[in-house]
Amino acid sequence: MNAYIEKKILITGGLGFIGSNLARALVAQGAIVTLVDSLIPQYGGNPFNIEDIRDKVTVNVCDVRDSFAMAYLLQGKDYLFNLAGQTSHMDSMSDPQTDLDINATAQLSILEGCRKANPGIKIVFASTRQLYGKPDYLPVDETHPIRPVDVNGINKLAGEWYHLLYNNVYGIRACALRLTNTYGPCMRVKDARQTFLGIWVRLLLEGKPIKVFGDGLQLRDFNYVDDCVEALLLAGASEQANGKVYNLGSSEVFGLTALAKMMVNLGYGGTYELIPFPPERKAIDIGDYYSDFSLITQDLGWLPKVDLQAGLKRTVAYYQTHHAQYWTE
Ligand SMILES: NC(=O)c1ccc[n+]([C@@H]2O[C@H](COP(=O)([O-])OP(=O)(O)OC[C@H]3O[C@@H](n4cnc5c(N)ncnc54)[C@H](O)[C@@H]3O)[C@@H](O)[C@H]2O)c1
């Protein structure tokens, strides 16, 4: 892919998990990369995520809710990878207004900034499978009904549709990827705010039991972060993607107990235990989920390449080396 050589790229959420991995890939492809991140402590941003490329990117610590700063930063950019977000489903229920402000209102003002200052930009938005809610059928394709089960799902849906609207009405090229559970180096592992897999990695390395909620039979699919980054890059480079929504996913589907067993067999020791679902989590749980991602395969040629076992090995090895940068006792 040579679409990004010497192109000016803005990544919102660039110090976070997926944003930092994307930045690394873009730097390797010869892009000129600017990262925007608010570094709000409860969220996934961590300057260590870009330690190895620190001299090769421009970092702007700023909040995407600051429409004046964003309008300035958007000027002259060729691509926007719009990844900043409040990602915790639980936090979206306890503090719905903040979720609305970041995941919907700020998205609209970013798009207004593009319309006024840079309508030629191409945008890729990181959406989520959460907006489908509890699946009616599996695997879930893009035509599945949308029934978010939490505030985060509703606000991400609004954010996604603002992008599609600006594509359709104003011709500002934009598309959205509905990510499934993504994991890998640089994800937040301190707590369960970003993904349960994060806290599982921490518990494993601390020698504490991994806690599996409910009967442990819930099905999920997972993408290693490099595969997710590849999809973002393909979507950015493709004119065919404009105005479209694509599911990401994997054809490897695992129950959560099977996943926990795989983790304790990686060679780092560890155990797991089944515990009752905390009621506040059960209330927003989506049950079994896995994606039909054939549309993005057909349109953009994307297929996940890293299998779960290989991806988990790389992930746990990363945190074994770098855990001090991600949590303190
Ligand atoms: N990781 C997943 O499994 C997954 C699944 C579905 C969707 N997504 C979406 O992908 C995107 C990236 O997620 P991630 O997993 O890298 O999470 P992350 O928390 O690591 O990254 C998000 C980044 O956005 C930053 N941010 C949050 N609010 C901000 C604000 N107001 N201004 C500026 N920066 C702000 C955070 O500091 C963080 O660095 C998010 O939009 C998320 O909704 C992720």
Coordinates of C-alpha atoms and ligand atoms in Angstrom, one line a residue:
M1 CA 0.0 0.0 0.0
N2 CA 1.6 3.3 -1.0
A3 CA -1.4 5.6 -0.5
Y4 CA 0.1 7.2 2.6
I5 CA 3.6 8.1 1.5
E6 CA 4.2 11.7 2.5
K7 CA 0.5 12.2 3.2
K8 CA -0.5 14.3 6.1
I9 CA -2.5 12.3 8.6
L10 CA -4.4 13.2 11.8
I11 CA -5.3 10.5 14.2
T12 CA -7.7 11.4 17.0
G13 CA -7.2 9.1 20.0
G14 CA -3.6 8.6 18.7
L15 CA -2.1 7.8 22.1
G16 CA -4.6 5.1 22.7
F17 CA -4.5 1.4 21.9
I18 CA -5.6 1.3 18.2
G19 CA -4.5 4.8 17.4
S20 CA -0.9 4.2 18.5
N21 CA -0.6 1.0 16.5
L22 CA -2.1 2.7 13.5
A23 CA 0.5 5.6 13.9
R24 CA 3.3 3.1 13.9
A25 CA 2.1 1.5 10.7
L26 CA 1.6 4.9 9.0
V27 CA 5.1 6.1 10.1
A28 CA 6.5 2.9 8.6
Q29 CA 4.7 3.7 5.3
G30 CA 6.3 7.2 5.2
A31 CA 3.3 9.3 6.3
I32 CA 3.5 12.6 8.2
V33 CA 1.5 11.8 11.3
T34 CA -0.1 14.1 13.9
L35 CA -1.7 12.6 17.0
V36 CA -4.4 14.2 19.0
D37 CA -5.3 12.9 22.4
S38 CA -6.7 14.3 25.6
L39 CA -4.9 11.9 27.9
I40 CA -7.9 11.8 30.3
P41 CA -6.6 9.5 33.0
Q42 CA -9.5 7.1 33.0
Y43 CA -9.2 6.4 29.3
G44 CA -6.8 4.4 27.2
G45 CA -4.2 7.0 26.2
N46 CA -0.7 6.3 27.3
P47 CA 2.4 8.2 26.0
F48 CA 4.4 5.0 26.3
N49 CA 2.3 3.5 23.5
I50 CA 4.4 5.6 21.0
E51 CA 7.7 5.4 22.8
D52 CA 9.4 3.8 19.8
I53 CA 8.1 6.4 17.3
R54 CA 8.1 9.5 19.6
D55 CA 10.6 11.4 17.4
K56 CA 8.7 10.6 14.2
V57 CA 5.2 11.9 15.0
T58 CA 3.8 15.2 16.2
V59 CA 1.7 14.9 19.4
N60 CA -1.0 17.4 20.3
V61 CA -2.5 16.9 23.7
C62 CA -5.9 18.4 23.2
D63 CA -9.5 17.4 23.6
V64 CA -11.7 16.6 20.5
R65 CA -14.5 18.6 22.3
D66 CA -12.4 21.7 21.7
S67 CA -13.9 22.7 18.3
F68 CA -11.5 25.6 17.7
A69 CA -8.4 23.5 18.3
M70 CA -9.8 20.7 16.1
A71 CA -10.7 23.0 13.2
Y72 CA -7.0 24.3 13.3
L73 CA -5.6 20.8 13.4
L74 CA -7.7 19.5 10.5
Q75 CA -6.4 22.1 8.1
G76 CA -4.2 20.7 5.4
K77 CA -4.6 17.1 6.4
D78 CA -5.1 14.4 3.7
Y79 CA -6.6 11.8 6.0
L80 CA -8.4 11.8 9.4
F81 CA -8.5 8.5 11.3
N82 CA -11.1 9.4 13.9
L83 CA -10.6 7.0 16.8
A84 CA -10.9 9.2 19.9
G85 CA -13.7 8.0 22.1
Q86 CA -15.1 7.2 25.5
T87 CA -15.0 3.4 25.2
S88 CA -16.4 2.2 28.5
H89 CA -19.9 0.8 28.3
M90 CA -20.3 1.0 32.1
D91 CA -19.1 4.6 32.3
S92 CA -21.6 5.5 29.6
M93 CA -24.3 4.4 31.9
S94 CA -23.0 6.2 35.0
D95 CA -22.0 9.4 33.1
P96 CA -24.1 9.4 29.9
Q97 CA -23.5 13.1 29.3
T98 CA -19.7 12.8 28.9
D99 CA -20.3 9.9 26.5
L100 CA -22.7 12.0 24.5
D101 CA -20.2 15.0 24.4
I102 CA -17.3 12.9 23.2
N103 CA -18.9 10.2 21.0
A104 CA -21.6 12.3 19.4
T105 CA -21.3 16.1 19.8
A106 CA -17.6 16.3 19.3
Q107 CA -17.9 14.1 16.2
L108 CA -20.4 16.5 14.7
S109 CA -18.1 19.5 15.4
I110 CA -15.1 17.6 13.9
L111 CA -17.1 17.1 10.7
E112 CA -18.2 20.7 10.7
G113 CA -14.5 21.6 11.0
C114 CA -13.8 19.5 7.9
R115 CA -16.7 21.0 6.0
K116 CA -15.5 24.6 6.7
A117 CA -11.7 24.1 6.6
N118 CA -10.9 21.0 4.7
P119 CA -13.7 19.3 2.7
G120 CA -11.2 17.3 0.6
I121 CA -10.1 15.2 3.6
K122 CA -10.8 11.5 3.7
I123 CA -12.1 10.2 7.1
V124 CA -12.2 6.7 8.6
F125 CA -14.4 6.5 11.8
A126 CA -13.9 3.7 14.4
S127 CA -17.4 2.5 15.1
T128 CA -18.4 -0.5 17.1
R129 CA -20.4 -3.8 17.0
Q130 CA -22.0 -2.8 20.2
L131 CA -24.6 -0.8 18.4
Y132 CA -26.3 -4.0 17.1
G133 CA -27.3 -5.0 20.7
K134 CA -28.3 -8.5 21.4
P135 CA -28.1 -10.4 18.0
D136 CA -31.3 -11.8 16.4
Y137 CA -29.1 -14.1 14.3
L138 CA -25.4 -15.0 14.0
P139 CA -23.1 -14.1 12.4
V140 CA -24.2 -10.5 12.5
D141 CA -24.0 -8.7 9.1
E142 CA -24.3 -5.0 8.4
T143 CA -28.1 -5.3 7.6
H144 CA -28.8 -6.7 11.1
P145 CA -31.3 -4.4 13.1
I146 CA -29.6 -1.8 15.3
R147 CA -30.7 -1.9 18.9
P148 CA -28.1 -0.5 21.2
V149 CA -28.2 -1.8 24.8
D150 CA -26.3 1.0 26.4
V151 CA -25.7 4.8 26.0
N152 CA -22.3 4.2 24.4
G153 CA -23.9 2.2 21.6
I154 CA -26.4 5.0 20.9
N155 CA -23.8 7.7 20.9
K156 CA -21.4 5.7 18.7
L157 CA -24.2 5.1 16.3
A158 CA -24.9 8.9 16.1
G159 CA -21.2 9.5 15.6
E160 CA -21.1 6.9 12.8
W161 CA -24.1 8.4 11.0
Y162 CA -22.9 11.9 11.2
H163 CA -19.9 10.7 9.2
L164 CA -22.1 9.0 6.6
L165 CA -24.4 12.0 6.4
Y166 CA -21.4 14.3 5.7
N167 CA -20.3 11.9 3.1
N168 CA -23.7 11.7 1.4
V169 CA -24.7 15.4 1.7
Y170 CA -21.5 17.3 1.5
G171 CA -19.3 14.8 -0.3
I172 CA -16.7 14.7 2.5
R173 CA -15.4 11.2 1.9
A174 CA -16.0 9.1 5.0
C175 CA -16.6 5.5 6.0
A176 CA -17.0 3.6 9.2
L177 CA -15.6 0.3 10.5
R178 CA -17.7 -1.5 13.2
L179 CA -14.9 -3.0 15.2
T180 CA -15.4 -6.2 17.3
N181 CA -13.3 -7.0 20.4
T182 CA -9.8 -5.9 19.4
Y183 CA -6.8 -6.8 21.5
G184 CA -3.0 -6.6 21.4
P185 CA 0.0 -4.6 22.7
C186 CA -0.9 -1.0 24.0
M187 CA -4.4 -1.9 25.0
R188 CA -5.5 -0.7 28.5
V189 CA -5.0 -3.6 30.9
K190 CA -5.1 -1.7 34.2
D191 CA -8.9 -2.3 34.5
A192 CA -11.9 -3.6 32.6
R193 CA -12.8 -0.2 31.1
Q194 CA -11.6 -0.9 27.6
T195 CA -12.1 -4.7 27.3
F196 CA -12.4 -7.6 29.6
L197 CA -9.4 -9.1 27.8
G198 CA -7.2 -6.3 29.2
I199 CA -7.9 -7.0 32.8
W200 CA -7.5 -10.8 32.1
V201 CA -4.0 -10.2 30.8
R202 CA -3.2 -8.2 34.0
L203 CA -4.7 -10.9 36.3
L204 CA -2.8 -13.7 34.4
L205 CA 0.6 -11.9 34.8
E206 CA -0.2 -11.1 38.5
G207 CA -0.9 -14.8 39.1
K208 CA -4.5 -14.1 40.1
P209 CA -7.5 -16.0 38.8
I210 CA -9.1 -14.7 35.6
K211 CA -12.8 -13.9 36.3
V212 CA -15.2 -15.2 33.8
F213 CA -18.8 -13.9 34.2
G214 CA -21.8 -16.1 34.0
D215 CA -21.6 -19.6 32.5
G216 CA -18.6 -18.7 30.4
L217 CA -20.3 -19.9 27.2
Q218 CA -20.9 -16.5 25.7
L219 CA -19.4 -16.5 22.1
R220 CA -17.1 -13.7 20.9
D221 CA -14.9 -13.0 17.9
F222 CA -11.6 -11.2 18.3
N223 CA -9.2 -9.2 16.1
Y224 CA -5.6 -8.8 16.8
V225 CA -4.7 -5.1 16.5
D226 CA -2.5 -5.4 13.4
D227 CA -5.5 -6.8 11.5
C228 CA -7.7 -3.9 12.7
V229 CA -5.0 -1.4 11.6
E230 CA -4.8 -3.1 8.2
A231 CA -8.6 -2.7 7.8
L232 CA -8.4 1.0 8.8
L233 CA -5.6 1.6 6.2
L234 CA -7.5 -0.3 3.4
A235 CA -10.6 1.7 4.1
G236 CA -8.7 5.0 4.1
A237 CA -7.1 4.2 0.8
S238 CA -10.3 3.0 -1.0
E239 CA -12.7 5.2 -2.8
Q240 CA -15.1 2.3 -2.9
A241 CA -15.4 2.5 0.9
N242 CA -16.8 6.0 0.9
G243 CA -20.2 6.2 2.5
K244 CA -20.0 2.6 3.6
V245 CA -20.1 0.8 6.9
Y246 CA -18.1 -2.4 7.3
N247 CA -18.0 -5.0 10.1
L248 CA -14.7 -6.3 11.2
G249 CA -14.6 -9.8 12.8
S250 CA -13.0 -13.2 12.8
S251 CA -14.0 -16.6 11.7
E252 CA -12.4 -18.0 14.9
V253 CA -15.2 -17.9 17.4
F254 CA -14.6 -18.7 21.1
G255 CA -16.6 -19.1 24.3
L256 CA -15.2 -17.1 27.1
T257 CA -14.2 -20.2 29.2
A258 CA -12.4 -21.6 26.1
L259 CA -10.6 -18.3 25.8
A260 CA -9.7 -18.3 29.5
K261 CA -8.3 -21.8 29.1
M262 CA -6.3 -20.8 26.1
M263 CA -4.8 -17.9 28.2
V264 CA -3.8 -20.1 31.1
N265 CA -2.1 -22.5 28.6
L266 CA 0.1 -19.9 27.1
G267 CA 2.9 -20.8 29.4
Y268 CA 2.6 -18.0 32.0
G269 CA 0.7 -20.1 34.5
G270 CA -2.6 -18.8 35.9
T271 CA -6.1 -20.0 36.6
Y272 CA -9.7 -18.9 35.9
E273 CA -12.9 -19.0 37.8
L274 CA -16.6 -18.6 36.9
I275 CA -18.3 -15.9 38.9
P276 CA -21.9 -14.6 38.7
F277 CA -22.5 -11.7 36.3
P278 CA -22.4 -8.4 38.2
P279 CA -26.0 -7.2 37.8
E280 CA -25.0 -3.8 36.2
R281 CA -23.0 -5.7 33.6
K282 CA -25.7 -8.3 32.9
A283 CA -28.2 -5.5 32.2
I284 CA -26.1 -4.4 29.2
D285 CA -24.7 -7.7 28.1
I286 CA -25.3 -8.6 24.5
G287 CA -25.1 -12.4 24.8
D288 CA -23.4 -14.3 22.0
Y289 CA -21.9 -12.2 19.2
Y290 CA -19.8 -12.8 16.2
S291 CA -19.6 -10.9 12.9
D292 CA -20.2 -11.6 9.3
F293 CA -17.3 -9.6 7.8
S294 CA -17.7 -10.8 4.2
L295 CA -18.6 -7.3 2.9
I296 CA -15.2 -5.8 3.7
T297 CA -13.5 -9.0 2.4
Q298 CA -15.4 -8.6 -0.9
D299 CA -14.9 -4.8 -1.3
L300 CA -11.5 -4.2 0.2
G301 CA -9.9 -7.7 0.3
W302 CA -9.5 -7.6 4.1
L303 CA -9.1 -10.8 6.0
P304 CA -7.8 -11.2 9.5
K305 CA -4.4 -12.9 9.5
V306 CA -3.4 -13.4 13.1
D307 CA -5.0 -16.3 14.9
L308 CA -6.1 -15.8 18.5
Q309 CA -3.5 -18.0 20.1
A310 CA -0.6 -16.3 18.3
G311 CA -2.1 -12.8 19.0
L312 CA -2.5 -13.6 22.7
K313 CA 1.0 -14.9 22.9
R314 CA 2.4 -11.6 21.5
T315 CA 0.1 -9.6 23.7
V316 CA 1.0 -11.3 27.0
A317 CA 4.7 -11.2 26.1
Y318 CA 4.4 -7.5 25.5
Y319 CA 2.9 -6.9 29.0
Q320 CA 5.3 -9.2 30.7
T321 CA 8.1 -6.9 29.5
H322 CA 6.3 -3.5 29.8
H323 CA 3.8 -4.0 32.6
A324 CA 5.3 -1.2 34.7
Q325 CA 4.2 1.3 32.0
Y326 CA 0.6 0.1 32.2
W327 CA -0.2 -0.5 35.9
T328 CA 1.3 -0.1 39.3
E329 CA 0.6 -2.3 42.3
Ligands
LIG1 N1 -10.8 -1.8 21.2 C1 -11.9 -2.3 20.9 O1 -12.2 -3.5 21.1 C2 -12.9 -1.5 20.2 C3 -14.2 -2.1 19.8 C4 -15.1 -1.3 19.2 C5 -14.9 0.0 18.9 N2 -13.7 0.6 19.2 C6 -13.5 2.0 18.9 O2 -12.2 2.3 18.5 C7 -11.7 3.5 18.9 C8 -10.3 3.4 19.6 O3 -10.5 2.6 20.7 P1 -9.3 2.0 21.5 O4 -9.6 0.5 21.8 O5 -8.0 2.3 20.9 O6 -9.5 2.7 22.9 P2 -8.5 3.7 23.7 O7 -9.2 4.2 24.9 O8 -7.2 3.1 23.9 O9 -8.3 4.9 22.6 C9 -9.2 6.0 22.6 C10 -8.3 7.2 22.8 O10 -9.1 8.4 22.7 C11 -8.7 9.3 23.6 N3 -9.7 10.2 23.9 C12 -10.9 9.9 24.6 N4 -11.6 11.0 24.7 C13 -11.0 12.0 24.1 C14 -11.2 13.4 23.9 N5 -12.3 13.9 24.4 N6 -10.3 14.1 23.2 C15 -9.2 13.6 22.7 N7 -8.9 12.3 22.9 C16 -9.8 11.5 23.6 C17 -8.2 8.5 24.8 O11 -7.3 9.2 25.6 C18 -7.6 7.3 24.1 O12 -6.2 7.5 24.0 C19 -12.8 4.1 19.9 O13 -13.5 5.1 19.2 C20 -13.6 2.9 20.2 O14 -15.0 3.2 20.4 C21 -12.7 -0.1 19.9

